[in-house]
Each structure stands twice: as C-alpha cells, then as structure tokens.
Amino acid sequence: CIQIVGSSNKVNDWDSQAYWDGSYLCTRSRFYANNNLIRTGTVVCGGAGVFYTYWSPNKYFPSPTLACNRWTSIPGYPCETITK
C-alpha cells in the first residue's frame, strides 16, 4: 500500500506498507517518481506480517508525478499520482 499526504503537489508524508506471509525475511522499501528511484529505505527484518516505511519529504513534486513503492522480495508496485 501507499499513502501520500499533502496539499496540491506538495508532499508532506509518503508512507508505504507491505504484507508478507512467508518465513523470516529482510527487505527494504524503494520510492520511485516517474519510474526513477529517488529514495531507498532502511533494511527491516521479520517474519510474516506487515512491514512499514515512512518518509516526510516536505517538498513539491512536478505535476503530474507517478509516485510508487517497491519492496525487495515482496511482490507489488502500488502507485498514486501527485497533481496540482
């Protein structure tokens, strides 16, 4: 999942969660803007459950920007569009 909080094209918080139902795993989040990697989260490890990452960029993104997250070894690529 992905949650982007802000006003217009200013992003205050960009958060992501990934659900894992397998055995112990170490993973990290990646943040993409228009298919370009712009940030890599810290490594988190654990068993089955939900992994979280939080980022507070407090910056303006070009409008429109396709904002997406990916997690290492966990399927999925959720996206939202940032617009004015």
mmCIF file with all atom_site columns, C-alpha atoms in Angstrom:
data_model
loop_
_atom_site.group_PDB
_atom_site.id
_atom_site.type_symbol
_atom_site.label_atom_id
_atom_site.label_alt_id
_atom_site.label_comp_id
_atom_site.label_asym_id
_atom_site.label_entity_id
_atom_site.label_seq_id
_atom_site.pdbx_PDB_ins_code
_atom_site.Cartn_x
_atom_site.Cartn_y
_atom_site.Cartn_z
_atom_site.occupancy
_atom_site.B_iso_or_equiv
_atom_site.pdbx_formal_charge
_atom_site.auth_seq_id
_atom_site.auth_comp_id
_atom_site.auth_asym_id
_atom_site.auth_atom_id
_atom_site.pdbx_PDB_model_num
ATOM 1  C CA . CYS A 1 1  ? 0.000  0.000   0.000   1.00 0.00 ? 1  CYS A CA 1
ATOM 2  C CA . ILE A 1 2  ? 0.990  3.613   -0.456  1.00 0.00 ? 2  ILE A CA 1
ATOM 3  C CA . GLN A 1 3  ? -0.260 6.755   1.279   1.00 0.00 ? 3  GLN A CA 1
ATOM 4  C CA . ILE A 1 4  ? 0.711  10.245  0.200   1.00 0.00 ? 4  ILE A CA 1
ATOM 5  C CA . VAL A 1 5  ? -0.333 13.185  2.360   1.00 0.00 ? 5  VAL A CA 1
ATOM 6  C CA . GLY A 1 6  ? -0.051 16.819  1.378   1.00 0.00 ? 6  GLY A CA 1
ATOM 7  C CA . SER A 1 7  ? -1.694 19.663  -0.462  1.00 0.00 ? 7  SER A CA 1
ATOM 8  C CA . SER A 1 8  ? -1.706 20.052  -4.224  1.00 0.00 ? 8  SER A CA 1
ATOM 9  C CA . ASN A 1 9  ? 1.680  18.806  -5.420  1.00 0.00 ? 9  ASN A CA 1
ATOM 10 C CA . LYS A 1 10 ? 3.457  19.409  -2.085  1.00 0.00 ? 10 LYS A CA 1
ATOM 11 C CA . VAL A 1 11 ? 4.063  16.101  -0.347  1.00 0.00 ? 11 VAL A CA 1
ATOM 12 C CA . ASN A 1 12 ? 4.391  16.198  3.438   1.00 0.00 ? 12 ASN A CA 1
ATOM 13 C CA . ASP A 1 13 ? 4.356  12.450  4.110   1.00 0.00 ? 13 ASP A CA 1
ATOM 14 C CA . TRP A 1 14 ? 4.833  9.465   1.832   1.00 0.00 ? 14 TRP A CA 1
ATOM 15 C CA . ASP A 1 15 ? 4.318  6.136   3.577   1.00 0.00 ? 15 ASP A CA 1
ATOM 16 C CA . SER A 1 16 ? 4.210  2.537   2.421   1.00 0.00 ? 16 SER A CA 1
ATOM 17 C CA . GLN A 1 17 ? 3.328  -0.849  3.846   1.00 0.00 ? 17 GLN A CA 1
ATOM 18 C CA . ALA A 1 18 ? 3.978  -4.319  2.501   1.00 0.00 ? 18 ALA A CA 1
ATOM 19 C CA . TYR A 1 19 ? 2.332  -7.528  3.687   1.00 0.00 ? 19 TYR A CA 1
ATOM 20 C CA . TRP A 1 20 ? 4.456  -10.654 3.885   1.00 0.00 ? 20 TRP A CA 1
ATOM 21 C CA . ASP A 1 21 ? 3.016  -14.088 4.702   1.00 0.00 ? 21 ASP A CA 1
ATOM 22 C CA . GLY A 1 22 ? 6.182  -16.138 4.450   1.00 0.00 ? 22 GLY A CA 1
ATOM 23 C CA . SER A 1 23 ? 9.055  -17.009 6.741   1.00 0.00 ? 23 SER A CA 1
ATOM 24 C CA . TYR A 1 24 ? 11.720 -14.643 8.100   1.00 0.00 ? 24 TYR A CA 1
ATOM 25 C CA . LEU A 1 25 ? 12.782 -12.021 5.548   1.00 0.00 ? 25 LEU A CA 1
ATOM 26 C CA . CYS A 1 26 ? 14.875 -8.872  5.335   1.00 0.00 ? 26 CYS A CA 1
ATOM 27 C CA . THR A 1 27 ? 13.538 -6.258  2.928   1.00 0.00 ? 27 THR A CA 1
ATOM 28 C CA . ARG A 1 28 ? 13.748 -2.556  2.163   1.00 0.00 ? 28 ARG A CA 1
ATOM 29 C CA . SER A 1 29 ? 11.423 -0.085  0.524   1.00 0.00 ? 29 SER A CA 1
ATOM 30 C CA . ARG A 1 30 ? 12.186 1.912   -2.581  1.00 0.00 ? 30 ARG A CA 1
ATOM 31 C CA . PHE A 1 31 ? 10.464 5.142   -3.579  1.00 0.00 ? 31 PHE A CA 1
ATOM 32 C CA . TYR A 1 32 ? 10.000 5.967   -7.275  1.00 0.00 ? 32 TYR A CA 1
ATOM 33 C CA . ALA A 1 33 ? 8.899  9.164   -9.004  1.00 0.00 ? 33 ALA A CA 1
ATOM 34 C CA . ASN A 1 34 ? 8.046  8.742   -12.687 1.00 0.00 ? 34 ASN A CA 1
ATOM 35 C CA . ASN A 1 35 ? 9.882  5.386   -12.658 1.00 0.00 ? 35 ASN A CA 1
ATOM 36 C CA . ASN A 1 36 ? 13.087 6.941   -11.259 1.00 0.00 ? 36 ASN A CA 1
ATOM 37 C CA . LEU A 1 37 ? 14.418 5.688   -7.931  1.00 0.00 ? 37 LEU A CA 1
ATOM 38 C CA . ILE A 1 38 ? 14.534 8.700   -5.589  1.00 0.00 ? 38 ILE A CA 1
ATOM 39 C CA . ARG A 1 39 ? 14.913 7.137   -2.142  1.00 0.00 ? 39 ARG A CA 1
ATOM 40 C CA . THR A 1 40 ? 15.778 3.813   -0.541  1.00 0.00 ? 40 THR A CA 1
ATOM 41 C CA . GLY A 1 41 ? 14.518 2.932   2.926   1.00 0.00 ? 41 GLY A CA 1
ATOM 42 C CA . THR A 1 42 ? 16.408 1.151   5.670   1.00 0.00 ? 42 THR A CA 1
ATOM 43 C CA . VAL A 1 43 ? 16.522 -2.633  5.886   1.00 0.00 ? 43 VAL A CA 1
ATOM 44 C CA . VAL A 1 44 ? 13.811 -4.170  8.059   1.00 0.00 ? 44 VAL A CA 1
ATOM 45 C CA . CYS A 1 45 ? 13.618 -7.849  9.008   1.00 0.00 ? 45 CYS A CA 1
ATOM 46 C CA . GLY A 1 46 ? 10.905 -10.076 10.401  1.00 0.00 ? 46 GLY A CA 1
ATOM 47 C CA . GLY A 1 47 ? 8.537  -12.942 9.872   1.00 0.00 ? 47 GLY A CA 1
ATOM 48 C CA . ALA A 1 48 ? 5.020  -12.888 8.486   1.00 0.00 ? 48 ALA A CA 1
ATOM 49 C CA . GLY A 1 49 ? 3.226  -9.590  8.965   1.00 0.00 ? 49 GLY A CA 1
ATOM 50 C CA . VAL A 1 50 ? 3.296  -6.007  7.751   1.00 0.00 ? 50 VAL A CA 1
ATOM 51 C CA . PHE A 1 51 ? 6.451  -4.002  7.079   1.00 0.00 ? 51 PHE A CA 1
ATOM 52 C CA . TYR A 1 52 ? 6.231  -0.198  7.299   1.00 0.00 ? 52 TYR A CA 1
ATOM 53 C CA . THR A 1 53 ? 8.269  2.704   5.979   1.00 0.00 ? 53 THR A CA 1
ATOM 54 C CA . TYR A 1 54 ? 7.742  6.435   6.494   1.00 0.00 ? 54 TYR A CA 1
ATOM 55 C CA . TRP A 1 55 ? 9.198  9.418   4.668   1.00 0.00 ? 55 TRP A CA 1
ATOM 56 C CA . SER A 1 56 ? 8.480  13.118  5.204   1.00 0.00 ? 56 SER A CA 1
ATOM 57 C CA . PRO A 1 57 ? 9.910  14.848  2.117   1.00 0.00 ? 57 PRO A CA 1
ATOM 58 C CA . ASN A 1 58 ? 8.079  18.181  2.671   1.00 0.00 ? 58 ASN A CA 1
ATOM 59 C CA . LYS A 1 59 ? 8.737  19.156  -0.934  1.00 0.00 ? 59 LYS A CA 1
ATOM 60 C CA . TYR A 1 60 ? 6.972  19.949  -4.175  1.00 0.00 ? 60 TYR A CA 1
ATOM 61 C CA . PHE A 1 61 ? 6.919  17.382  -6.957  1.00 0.00 ? 61 PHE A CA 1
ATOM 62 C CA . PRO A 1 62 ? 6.326  18.197  -10.632 1.00 0.00 ? 62 PRO A CA 1
ATOM 63 C CA . SER A 1 63 ? 2.694  17.852  -11.667 1.00 0.00 ? 63 SER A CA 1
ATOM 64 C CA . PRO A 1 64 ? 1.888  15.149  -12.591 1.00 0.00 ? 64 PRO A CA 1
ATOM 65 C CA . THR A 1 65 ? 4.250  12.709  -10.881 1.00 0.00 ? 65 THR A CA 1
ATOM 66 C CA . LEU A 1 66 ? 3.597  8.989   -10.704 1.00 0.00 ? 66 LEU A CA 1
ATOM 67 C CA . ALA A 1 67 ? 4.706  8.040   -7.176  1.00 0.00 ? 67 ALA A CA 1
ATOM 68 C CA . CYS A 1 68 ? 5.301  4.337   -6.499  1.00 0.00 ? 68 CYS A CA 1
ATOM 69 C CA . ASN A 1 69 ? 6.825  1.998   -3.926  1.00 0.00 ? 69 ASN A CA 1
ATOM 70 C CA . ARG A 1 70 ? 8.510  -1.362  -4.271  1.00 0.00 ? 70 ARG A CA 1
ATOM 71 C CA . TRP A 1 71 ? 9.820  -3.693  -1.568  1.00 0.00 ? 71 TRP A CA 1
ATOM 72 C CA . THR A 1 72 ? 12.737 -6.098  -2.042  1.00 0.00 ? 72 THR A CA 1
ATOM 73 C CA . SER A 1 73 ? 11.480 -9.707  -2.432  1.00 0.00 ? 73 SER A CA 1
ATOM 74 C CA . ILE A 1 74 ? 7.821  -8.738  -1.827  1.00 0.00 ? 74 ILE A CA 1
ATOM 75 C CA . PRO A 1 75 ? 5.558  -8.531  -4.908  1.00 0.00 ? 75 PRO A CA 1
ATOM 76 C CA . GLY A 1 76 ? 3.587  -5.411  -5.740  1.00 0.00 ? 76 GLY A CA 1
ATOM 77 C CA . TYR A 1 77 ? 4.147  -1.906  -7.064  1.00 0.00 ? 77 TYR A CA 1
ATOM 78 C CA . PRO A 1 78 ? 1.457  0.426   -5.642  1.00 0.00 ? 78 PRO A CA 1
ATOM 79 C CA . CYS A 1 79 ? 1.268  3.904   -7.159  1.00 0.00 ? 79 CYS A CA 1
ATOM 80 C CA . GLU A 1 80 ? -0.540 7.228   -6.768  1.00 0.00 ? 80 GLU A CA 1
ATOM 81 C CA . THR A 1 81 ? -0.437 10.291  -8.988  1.00 0.00 ? 81 THR A CA 1
ATOM 82 C CA . ILE A 1 82 ? 0.666  13.600  -7.490  1.00 0.00 ? 82 ILE A CA 1
ATOM 83 C CA . THR A 1 83 ? -1.028 16.561  -9.204  1.00 0.00 ? 83 THR A CA 1
ATOM 84 C CA . LYS A 1 84 ? -1.689 20.233  -8.577  1.00 0.00 ? 84 LYS A CA 1
#
